[in-house]
Short mmCIF file of C-alpha atoms (C1' of nucleotides) in Angstrom, two decimals:
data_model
loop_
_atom_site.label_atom_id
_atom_site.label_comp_id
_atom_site.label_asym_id
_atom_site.label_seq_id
_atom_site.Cartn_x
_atom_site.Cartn_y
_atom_site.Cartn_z
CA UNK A 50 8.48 0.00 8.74
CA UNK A 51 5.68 1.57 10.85
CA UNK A 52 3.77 -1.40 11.94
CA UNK A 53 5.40 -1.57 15.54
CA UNK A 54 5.54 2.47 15.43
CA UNK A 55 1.65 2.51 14.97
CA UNK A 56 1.35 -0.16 17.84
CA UNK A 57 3.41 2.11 20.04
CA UNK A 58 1.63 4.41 19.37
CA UNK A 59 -1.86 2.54 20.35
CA UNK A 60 -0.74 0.65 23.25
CA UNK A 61 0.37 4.39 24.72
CA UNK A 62 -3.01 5.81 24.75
CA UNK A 63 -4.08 2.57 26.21
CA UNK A 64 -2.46 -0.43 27.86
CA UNK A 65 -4.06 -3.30 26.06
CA UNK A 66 -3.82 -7.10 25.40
CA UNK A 67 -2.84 -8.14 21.47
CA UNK A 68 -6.42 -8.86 21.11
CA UNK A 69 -8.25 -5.38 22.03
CA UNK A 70 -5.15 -3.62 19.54
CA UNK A 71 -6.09 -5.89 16.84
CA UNK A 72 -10.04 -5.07 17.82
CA UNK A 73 -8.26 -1.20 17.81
CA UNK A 74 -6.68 -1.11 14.54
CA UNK A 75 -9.76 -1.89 13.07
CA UNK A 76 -10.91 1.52 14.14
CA UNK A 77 -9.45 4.71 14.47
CA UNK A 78 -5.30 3.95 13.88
CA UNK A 79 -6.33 1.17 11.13
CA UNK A 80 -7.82 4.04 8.84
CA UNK A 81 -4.48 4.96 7.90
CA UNK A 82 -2.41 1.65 9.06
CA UNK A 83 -4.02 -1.83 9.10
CA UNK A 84 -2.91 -5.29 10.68
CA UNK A 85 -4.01 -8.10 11.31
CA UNK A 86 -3.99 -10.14 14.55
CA UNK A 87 -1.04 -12.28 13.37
CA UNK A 88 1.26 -9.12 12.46
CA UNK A 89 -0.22 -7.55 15.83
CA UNK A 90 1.40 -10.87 17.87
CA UNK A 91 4.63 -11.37 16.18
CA UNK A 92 5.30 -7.50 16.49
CA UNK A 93 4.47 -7.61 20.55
CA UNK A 94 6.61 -10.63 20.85
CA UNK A 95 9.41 -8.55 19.01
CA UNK A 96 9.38 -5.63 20.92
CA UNK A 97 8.90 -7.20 24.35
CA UNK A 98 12.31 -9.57 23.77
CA UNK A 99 13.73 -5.53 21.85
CA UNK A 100 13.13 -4.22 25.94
CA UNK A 101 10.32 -1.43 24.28
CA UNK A 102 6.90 -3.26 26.08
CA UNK A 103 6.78 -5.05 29.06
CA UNK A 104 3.69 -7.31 29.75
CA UNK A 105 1.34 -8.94 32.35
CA UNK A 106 -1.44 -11.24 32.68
CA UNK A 107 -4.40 -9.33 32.58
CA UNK A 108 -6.49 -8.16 35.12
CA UNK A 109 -9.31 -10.21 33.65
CA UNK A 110 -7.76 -13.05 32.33
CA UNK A 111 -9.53 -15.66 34.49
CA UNK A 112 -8.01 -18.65 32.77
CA UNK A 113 -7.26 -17.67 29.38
CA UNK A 114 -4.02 -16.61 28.14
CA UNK A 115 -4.48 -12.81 27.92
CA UNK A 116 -1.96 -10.70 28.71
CA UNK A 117 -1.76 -6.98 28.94
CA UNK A 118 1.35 -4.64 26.83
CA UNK A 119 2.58 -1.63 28.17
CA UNK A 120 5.18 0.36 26.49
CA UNK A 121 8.27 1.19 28.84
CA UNK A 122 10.72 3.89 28.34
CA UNK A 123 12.98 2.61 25.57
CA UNK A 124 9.63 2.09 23.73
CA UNK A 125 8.85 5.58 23.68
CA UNK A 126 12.05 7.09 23.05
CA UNK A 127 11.81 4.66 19.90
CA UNK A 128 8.69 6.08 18.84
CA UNK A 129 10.18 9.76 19.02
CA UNK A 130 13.41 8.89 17.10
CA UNK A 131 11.41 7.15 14.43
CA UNK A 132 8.79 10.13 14.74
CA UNK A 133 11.98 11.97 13.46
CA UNK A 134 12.81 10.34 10.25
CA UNK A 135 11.47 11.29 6.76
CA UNK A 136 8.80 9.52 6.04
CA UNK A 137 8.45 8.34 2.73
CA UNK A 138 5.28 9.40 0.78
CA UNK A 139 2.35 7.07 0.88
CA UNK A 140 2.22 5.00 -2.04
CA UNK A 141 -0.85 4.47 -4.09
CA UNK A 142 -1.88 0.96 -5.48
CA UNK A 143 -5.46 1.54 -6.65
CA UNK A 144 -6.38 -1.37 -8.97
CA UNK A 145 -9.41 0.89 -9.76
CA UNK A 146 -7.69 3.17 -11.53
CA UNK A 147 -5.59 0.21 -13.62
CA UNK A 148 -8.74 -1.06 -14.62
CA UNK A 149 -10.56 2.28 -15.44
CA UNK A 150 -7.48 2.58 -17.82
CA UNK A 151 -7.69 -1.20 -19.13
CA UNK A 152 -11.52 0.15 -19.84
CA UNK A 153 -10.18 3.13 -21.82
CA UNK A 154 -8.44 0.75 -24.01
CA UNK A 155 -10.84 -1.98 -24.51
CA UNK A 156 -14.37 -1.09 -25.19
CA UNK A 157 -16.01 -3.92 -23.92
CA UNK A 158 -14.79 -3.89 -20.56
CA UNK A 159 -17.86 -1.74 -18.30
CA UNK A 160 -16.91 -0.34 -14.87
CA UNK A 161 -20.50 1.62 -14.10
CA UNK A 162 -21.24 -1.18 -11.68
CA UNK A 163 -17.92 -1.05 -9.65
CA UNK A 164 -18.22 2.48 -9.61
CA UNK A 165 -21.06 2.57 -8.32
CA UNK A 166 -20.09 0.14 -5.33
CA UNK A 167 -17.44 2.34 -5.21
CA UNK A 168 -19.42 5.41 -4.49
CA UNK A 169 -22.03 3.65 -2.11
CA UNK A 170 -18.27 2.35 -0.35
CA UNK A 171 -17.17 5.64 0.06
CA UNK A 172 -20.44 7.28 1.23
CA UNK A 173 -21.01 4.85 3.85
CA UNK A 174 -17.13 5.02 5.52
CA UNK A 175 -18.18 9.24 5.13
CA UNK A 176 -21.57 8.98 7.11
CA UNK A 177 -19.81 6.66 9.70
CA UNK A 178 -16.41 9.57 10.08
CA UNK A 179 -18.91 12.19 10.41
CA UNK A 180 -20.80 10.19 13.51
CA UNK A 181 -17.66 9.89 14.72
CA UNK A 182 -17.32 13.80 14.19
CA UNK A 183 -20.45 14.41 16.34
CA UNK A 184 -19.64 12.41 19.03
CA UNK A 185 -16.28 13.01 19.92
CA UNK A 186 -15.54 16.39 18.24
CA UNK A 187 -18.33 18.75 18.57
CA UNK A 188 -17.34 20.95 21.70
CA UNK A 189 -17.03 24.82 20.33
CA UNK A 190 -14.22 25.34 22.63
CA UNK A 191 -11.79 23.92 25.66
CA UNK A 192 -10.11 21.37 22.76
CA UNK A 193 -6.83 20.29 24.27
CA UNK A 194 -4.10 20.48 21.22
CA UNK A 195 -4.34 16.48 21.66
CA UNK A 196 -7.82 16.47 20.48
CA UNK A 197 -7.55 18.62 18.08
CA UNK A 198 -4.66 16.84 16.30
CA UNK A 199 -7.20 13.73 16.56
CA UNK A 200 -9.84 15.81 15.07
CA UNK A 201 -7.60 16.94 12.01
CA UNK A 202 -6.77 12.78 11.53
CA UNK A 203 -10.52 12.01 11.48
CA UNK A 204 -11.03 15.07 9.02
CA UNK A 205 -8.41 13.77 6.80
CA UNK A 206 -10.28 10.45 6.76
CA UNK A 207 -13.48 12.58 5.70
CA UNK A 208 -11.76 14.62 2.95
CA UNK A 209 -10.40 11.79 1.50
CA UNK A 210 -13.84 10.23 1.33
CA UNK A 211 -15.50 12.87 0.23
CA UNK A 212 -13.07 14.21 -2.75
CA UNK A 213 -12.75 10.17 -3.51
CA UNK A 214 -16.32 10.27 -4.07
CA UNK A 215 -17.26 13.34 -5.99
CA UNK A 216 -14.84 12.01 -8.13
CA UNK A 217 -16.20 8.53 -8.91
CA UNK A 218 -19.96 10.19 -9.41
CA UNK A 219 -18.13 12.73 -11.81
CA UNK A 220 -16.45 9.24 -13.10
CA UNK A 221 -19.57 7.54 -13.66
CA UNK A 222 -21.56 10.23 -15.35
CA UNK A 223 -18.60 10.04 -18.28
CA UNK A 224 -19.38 6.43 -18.54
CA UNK A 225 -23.24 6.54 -18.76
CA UNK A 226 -22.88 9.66 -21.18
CA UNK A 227 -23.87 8.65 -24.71
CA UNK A 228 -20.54 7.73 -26.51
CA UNK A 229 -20.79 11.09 -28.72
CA UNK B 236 -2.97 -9.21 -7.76
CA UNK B 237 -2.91 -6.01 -10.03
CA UNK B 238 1.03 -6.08 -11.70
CA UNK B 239 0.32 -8.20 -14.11
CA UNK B 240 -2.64 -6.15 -15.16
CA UNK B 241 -1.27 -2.93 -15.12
CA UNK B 242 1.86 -4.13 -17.08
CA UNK B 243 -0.90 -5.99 -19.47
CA UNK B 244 -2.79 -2.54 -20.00
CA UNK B 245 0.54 -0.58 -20.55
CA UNK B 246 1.19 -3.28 -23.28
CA UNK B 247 -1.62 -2.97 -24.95
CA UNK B 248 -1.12 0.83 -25.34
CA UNK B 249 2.05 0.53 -26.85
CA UNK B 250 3.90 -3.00 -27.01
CA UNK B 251 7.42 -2.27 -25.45
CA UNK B 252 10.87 -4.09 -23.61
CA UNK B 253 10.95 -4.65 -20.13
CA UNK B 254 13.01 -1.50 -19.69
CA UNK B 255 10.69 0.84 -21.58
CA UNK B 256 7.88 0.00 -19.44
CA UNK B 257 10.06 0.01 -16.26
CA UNK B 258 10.10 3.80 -17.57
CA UNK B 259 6.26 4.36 -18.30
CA UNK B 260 5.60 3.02 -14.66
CA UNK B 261 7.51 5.74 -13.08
CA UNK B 262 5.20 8.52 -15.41
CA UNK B 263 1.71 7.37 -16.04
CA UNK B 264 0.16 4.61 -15.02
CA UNK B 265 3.14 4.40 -11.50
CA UNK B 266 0.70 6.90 -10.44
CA UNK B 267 -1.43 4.72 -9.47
CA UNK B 268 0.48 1.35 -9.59
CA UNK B 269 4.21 1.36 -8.99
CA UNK B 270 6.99 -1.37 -9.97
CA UNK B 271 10.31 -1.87 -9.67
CA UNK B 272 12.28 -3.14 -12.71
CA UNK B 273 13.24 -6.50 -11.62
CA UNK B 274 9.83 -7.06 -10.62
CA UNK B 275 8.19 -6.20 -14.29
CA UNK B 276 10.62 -8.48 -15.90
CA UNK B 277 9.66 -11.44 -13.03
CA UNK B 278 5.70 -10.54 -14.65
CA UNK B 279 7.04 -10.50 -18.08
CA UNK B 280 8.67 -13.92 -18.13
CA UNK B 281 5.58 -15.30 -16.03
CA UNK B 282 2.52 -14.10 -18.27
CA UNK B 283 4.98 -15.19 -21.40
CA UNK B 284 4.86 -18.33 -20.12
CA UNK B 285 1.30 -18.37 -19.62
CA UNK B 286 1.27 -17.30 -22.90
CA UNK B 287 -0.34 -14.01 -22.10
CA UNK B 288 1.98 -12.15 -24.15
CA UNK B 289 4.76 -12.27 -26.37
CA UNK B 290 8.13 -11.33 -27.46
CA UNK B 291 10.56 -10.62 -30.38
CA UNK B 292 14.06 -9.29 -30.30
CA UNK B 293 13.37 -5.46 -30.56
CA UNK B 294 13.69 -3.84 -33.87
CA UNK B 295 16.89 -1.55 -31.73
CA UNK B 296 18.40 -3.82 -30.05
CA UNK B 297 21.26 -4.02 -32.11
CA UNK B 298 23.79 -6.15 -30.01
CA UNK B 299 21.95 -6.03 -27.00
CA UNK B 300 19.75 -8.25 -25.67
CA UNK B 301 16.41 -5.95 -25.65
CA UNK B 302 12.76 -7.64 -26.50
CA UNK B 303 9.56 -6.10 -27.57
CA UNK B 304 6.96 -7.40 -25.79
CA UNK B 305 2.87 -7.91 -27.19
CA UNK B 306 0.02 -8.98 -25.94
CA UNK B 307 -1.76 -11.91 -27.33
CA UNK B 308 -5.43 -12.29 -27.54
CA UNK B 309 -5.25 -15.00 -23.91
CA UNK B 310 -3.83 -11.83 -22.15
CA UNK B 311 -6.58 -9.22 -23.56
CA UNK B 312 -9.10 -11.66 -22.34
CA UNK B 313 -7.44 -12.05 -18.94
CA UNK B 314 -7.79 -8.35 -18.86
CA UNK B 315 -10.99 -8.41 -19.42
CA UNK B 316 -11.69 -11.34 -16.93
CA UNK B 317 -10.10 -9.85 -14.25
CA UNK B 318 -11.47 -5.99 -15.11
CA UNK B 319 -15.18 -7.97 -13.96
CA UNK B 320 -13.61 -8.85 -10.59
CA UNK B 321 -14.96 -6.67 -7.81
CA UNK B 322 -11.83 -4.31 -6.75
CA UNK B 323 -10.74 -3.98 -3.03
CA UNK B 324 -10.91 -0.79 -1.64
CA UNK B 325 -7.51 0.88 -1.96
CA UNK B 326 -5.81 0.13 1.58
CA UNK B 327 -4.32 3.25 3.08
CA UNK B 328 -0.66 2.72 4.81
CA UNK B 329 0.53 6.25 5.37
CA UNK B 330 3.07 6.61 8.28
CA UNK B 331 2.56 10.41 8.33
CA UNK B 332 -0.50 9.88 10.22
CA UNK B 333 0.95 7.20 12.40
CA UNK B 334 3.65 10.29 13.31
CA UNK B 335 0.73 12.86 14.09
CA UNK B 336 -1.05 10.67 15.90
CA UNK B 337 2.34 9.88 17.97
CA UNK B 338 2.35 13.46 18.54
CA UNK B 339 -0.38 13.92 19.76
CA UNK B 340 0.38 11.65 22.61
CA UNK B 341 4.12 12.86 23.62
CA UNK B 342 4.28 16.35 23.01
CA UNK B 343 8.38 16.59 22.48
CA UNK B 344 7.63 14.63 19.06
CA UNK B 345 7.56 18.17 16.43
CA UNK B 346 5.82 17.55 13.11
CA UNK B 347 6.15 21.01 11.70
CA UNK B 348 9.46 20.38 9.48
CA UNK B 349 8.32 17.17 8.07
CA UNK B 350 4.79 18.43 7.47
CA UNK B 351 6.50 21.38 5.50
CA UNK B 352 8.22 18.88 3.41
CA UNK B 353 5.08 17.30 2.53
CA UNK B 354 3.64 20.53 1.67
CA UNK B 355 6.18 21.07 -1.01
CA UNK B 356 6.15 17.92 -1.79
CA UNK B 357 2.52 17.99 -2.96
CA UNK B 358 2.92 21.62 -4.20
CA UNK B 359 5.62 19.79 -6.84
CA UNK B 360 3.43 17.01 -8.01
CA UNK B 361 0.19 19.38 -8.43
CA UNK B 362 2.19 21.28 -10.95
CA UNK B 363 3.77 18.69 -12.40
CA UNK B 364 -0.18 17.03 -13.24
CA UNK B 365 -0.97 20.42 -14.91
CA UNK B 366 1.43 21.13 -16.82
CA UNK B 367 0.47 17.32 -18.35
CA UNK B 368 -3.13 18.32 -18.57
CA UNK B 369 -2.18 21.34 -20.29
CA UNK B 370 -0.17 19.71 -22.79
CA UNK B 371 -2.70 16.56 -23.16
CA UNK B 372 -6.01 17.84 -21.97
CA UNK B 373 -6.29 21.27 -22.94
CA UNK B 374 -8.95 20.93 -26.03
CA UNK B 375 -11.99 21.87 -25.32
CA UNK B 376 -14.07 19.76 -28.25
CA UNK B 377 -13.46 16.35 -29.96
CA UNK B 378 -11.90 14.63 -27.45
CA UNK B 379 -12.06 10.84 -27.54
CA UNK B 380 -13.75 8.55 -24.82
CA UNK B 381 -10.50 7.11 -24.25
CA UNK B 382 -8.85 10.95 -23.97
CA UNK B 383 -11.72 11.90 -21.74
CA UNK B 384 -11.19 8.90 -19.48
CA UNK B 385 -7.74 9.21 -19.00
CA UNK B 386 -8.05 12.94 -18.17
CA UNK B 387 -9.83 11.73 -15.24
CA UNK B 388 -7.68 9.39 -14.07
CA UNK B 389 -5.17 12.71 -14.73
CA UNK B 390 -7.83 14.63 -12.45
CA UNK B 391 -8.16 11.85 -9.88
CA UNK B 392 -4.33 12.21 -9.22
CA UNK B 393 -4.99 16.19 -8.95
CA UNK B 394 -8.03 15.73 -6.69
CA UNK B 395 -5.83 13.58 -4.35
CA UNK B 396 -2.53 16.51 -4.31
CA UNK B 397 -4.80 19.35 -3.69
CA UNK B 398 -6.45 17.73 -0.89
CA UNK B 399 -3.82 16.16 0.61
CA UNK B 400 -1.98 20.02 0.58
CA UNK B 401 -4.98 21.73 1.87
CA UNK B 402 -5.07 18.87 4.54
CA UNK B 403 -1.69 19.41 5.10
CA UNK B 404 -1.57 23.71 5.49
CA UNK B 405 -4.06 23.49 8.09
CA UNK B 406 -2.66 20.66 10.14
CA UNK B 407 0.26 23.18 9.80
CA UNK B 408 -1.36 25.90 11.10
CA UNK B 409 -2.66 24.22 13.82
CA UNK B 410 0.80 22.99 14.85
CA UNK B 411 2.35 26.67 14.42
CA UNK B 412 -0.58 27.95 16.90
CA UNK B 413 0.27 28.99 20.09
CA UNK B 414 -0.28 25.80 23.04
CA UNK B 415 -3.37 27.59 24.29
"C1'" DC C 180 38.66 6.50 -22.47
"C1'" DG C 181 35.91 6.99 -18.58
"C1'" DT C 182 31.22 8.07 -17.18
"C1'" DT C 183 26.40 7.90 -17.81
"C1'" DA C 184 22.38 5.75 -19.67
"C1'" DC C 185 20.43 1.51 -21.67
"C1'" DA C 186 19.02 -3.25 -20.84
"C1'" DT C 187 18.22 -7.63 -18.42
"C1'" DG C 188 18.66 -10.44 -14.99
"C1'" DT C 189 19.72 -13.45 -9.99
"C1'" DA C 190 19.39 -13.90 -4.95
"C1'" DA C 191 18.18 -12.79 -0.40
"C1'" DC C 192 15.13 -10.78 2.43
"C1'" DC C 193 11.02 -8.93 4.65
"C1'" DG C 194 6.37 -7.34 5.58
"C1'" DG C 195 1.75 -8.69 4.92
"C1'" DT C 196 -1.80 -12.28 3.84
"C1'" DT C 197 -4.13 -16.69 4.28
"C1'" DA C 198 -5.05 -21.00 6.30
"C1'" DC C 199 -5.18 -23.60 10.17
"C1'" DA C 200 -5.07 -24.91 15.28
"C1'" DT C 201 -6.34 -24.59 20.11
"C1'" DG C 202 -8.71 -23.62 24.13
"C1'" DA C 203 -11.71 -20.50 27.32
"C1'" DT C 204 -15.84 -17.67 27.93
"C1'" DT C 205 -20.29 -15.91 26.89
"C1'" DT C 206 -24.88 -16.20 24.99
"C1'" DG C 207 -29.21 -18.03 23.21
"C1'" DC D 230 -25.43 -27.76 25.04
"C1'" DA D 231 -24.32 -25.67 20.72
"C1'" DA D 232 -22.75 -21.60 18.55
"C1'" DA D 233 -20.52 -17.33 18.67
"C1'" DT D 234 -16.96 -14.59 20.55
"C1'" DC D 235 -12.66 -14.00 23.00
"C1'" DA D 236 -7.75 -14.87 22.89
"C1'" DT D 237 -3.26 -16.42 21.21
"C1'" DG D 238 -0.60 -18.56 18.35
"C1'" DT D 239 2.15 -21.61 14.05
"C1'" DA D 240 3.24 -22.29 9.16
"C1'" DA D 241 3.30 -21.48 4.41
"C1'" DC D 242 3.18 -18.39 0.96
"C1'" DC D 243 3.63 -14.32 -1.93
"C1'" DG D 244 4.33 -9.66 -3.55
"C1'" DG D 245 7.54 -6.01 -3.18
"C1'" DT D 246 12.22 -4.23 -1.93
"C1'" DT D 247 17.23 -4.14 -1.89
"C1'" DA D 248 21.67 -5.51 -3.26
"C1'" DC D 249 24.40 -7.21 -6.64
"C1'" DA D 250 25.98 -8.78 -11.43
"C1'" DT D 251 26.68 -8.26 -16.35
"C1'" DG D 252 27.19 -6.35 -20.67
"C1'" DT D 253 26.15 -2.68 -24.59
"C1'" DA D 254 25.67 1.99 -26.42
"C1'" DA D 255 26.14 6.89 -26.33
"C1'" DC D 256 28.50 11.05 -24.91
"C1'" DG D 257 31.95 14.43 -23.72
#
DNA sequence: CGTTACATGTAACCGGTTACATGATTTG
DNA sequence: CAAATCATGTAACCGGTTACATGTAACG
């Protein structure tokens, strides 16, 4: 159960209303845990009456309802005993690969197009990590261990892309080969 | 939606009782799709009533109550109906990174012992996919399309454990460095 | 003869998804 | 002024997990 770990986790690098974490997860901590807003609300409801975020109407609210999260002592000290358990490995559900093996059982099912998405997918999500690389994670030296550790996420991101791609063009050139 | 798919695909390679493929999912294709008994025989009695598939007392059962299951022609073409679907991308939940990125923001959170375990943990599963492509994949002519294409789903899985250990050995080393 | 593996199920729960609702603010 | 964006929620559903139940067969 990481969902209100990986909100925690957001909402300590930056105070921020439900809204701007759900705008958030769709970025950097929602490459390796998504939500959306509805999960994002329920959870900040749950930990508020739990004692682990406190809120506030926001600064800019004007008249809406926004309201800014801030996590408060018990939060963190949640965050590092959870930090502390085993976590399970991540489990894979790629329906990709079930159909690629449907395909090597019935002939007439063709998966060149989808791989090819696939690739163009993957090579899009690289070129957009690796702007991200540029900006944020080019300095030579002075890295404070909190960057780096950021830098070594994004990288992760960018490996996975990469490896997941080589291995879909490697993929499709089996499936255009002549059937020998 | 993808259970009822992979359990059609493992059916059609080899028609089998709710417990046998309960058993497959955990090797081959629980790679890359995984199941829990109770919910394969939910599927079963679903896409039997759907008529999808069928069943027979098995051939073993002897007094037990054990059924062979086979897919009928309506569940081969619901394969094939559902292979043409465009595929999500495969949605990443992996708390490990939701932990690093904790640490990186409150610096008594220690990632080194857990990170270890997920070094060996990758180091076990690498060897365990090559000793199967030894055993499977090891000709070098006359292989089938069907072989080949399952010896890339085999490589796929490979790909994914060297990376991720790689990944995971420098994040190490990073962690192990001194606080400079 | 007791333990382990085989074999199939029911029930409750829970996290995540989808659809829908409501109102304020900004922009063209 | 209409449309898009900001902002927060409710409700229903569904796939996946966990706990529990039941009986047979094989093994030492």
């Amino acid at each position: 159960m990481s969902l209100p770990h990986a909100v925690l986790t957001s909402l300590l690098e930056k105070a921020s209303s439900g809204f701007d974490l759900a705008r958030r997860f769709d970025k950097s901590i929602g490459y390796f845990w998504q939500a959306t807003h509805q999960q994002i609300y329920r959870e900040l409801a749950r930990m508020e009456a739990l004692g682990w975020i406190e809120s506030e109407q926001a600064a800019d609210a004007g008249k809406t309802r926004k309201r800014e999260y801030r996590v408060l002592p018990a939060g963190r000290d949640e965050l590092v005993r959870w930090a502390a358990e085993a976590s399970a490995p991540m489990d894979l559900r790629d329906s990709l690969m079930v159909k690629l093996r449907a395909s090597a059982n019935i002939n007439s099912i063709d998966m060149r197009a989808e791989l090819e998405a696939h690739v163009q997918r993957h090579e899009a999500q690289l070129s957009h990590y690796r702007a991200i690389e540029e900006r944020d994670f080019s300095a030579l030296t002075g890295m404070s261990r909190q960057m780096k550790i950021q830098h070594m996420l994004l990288k992760k991101g960018i490996l996975y892309e990469e490896s997941s791609m080589a291995w879909a063009r490697e993929m499709l050139a089996l499936l255009e080969a002549p059937d020998s």
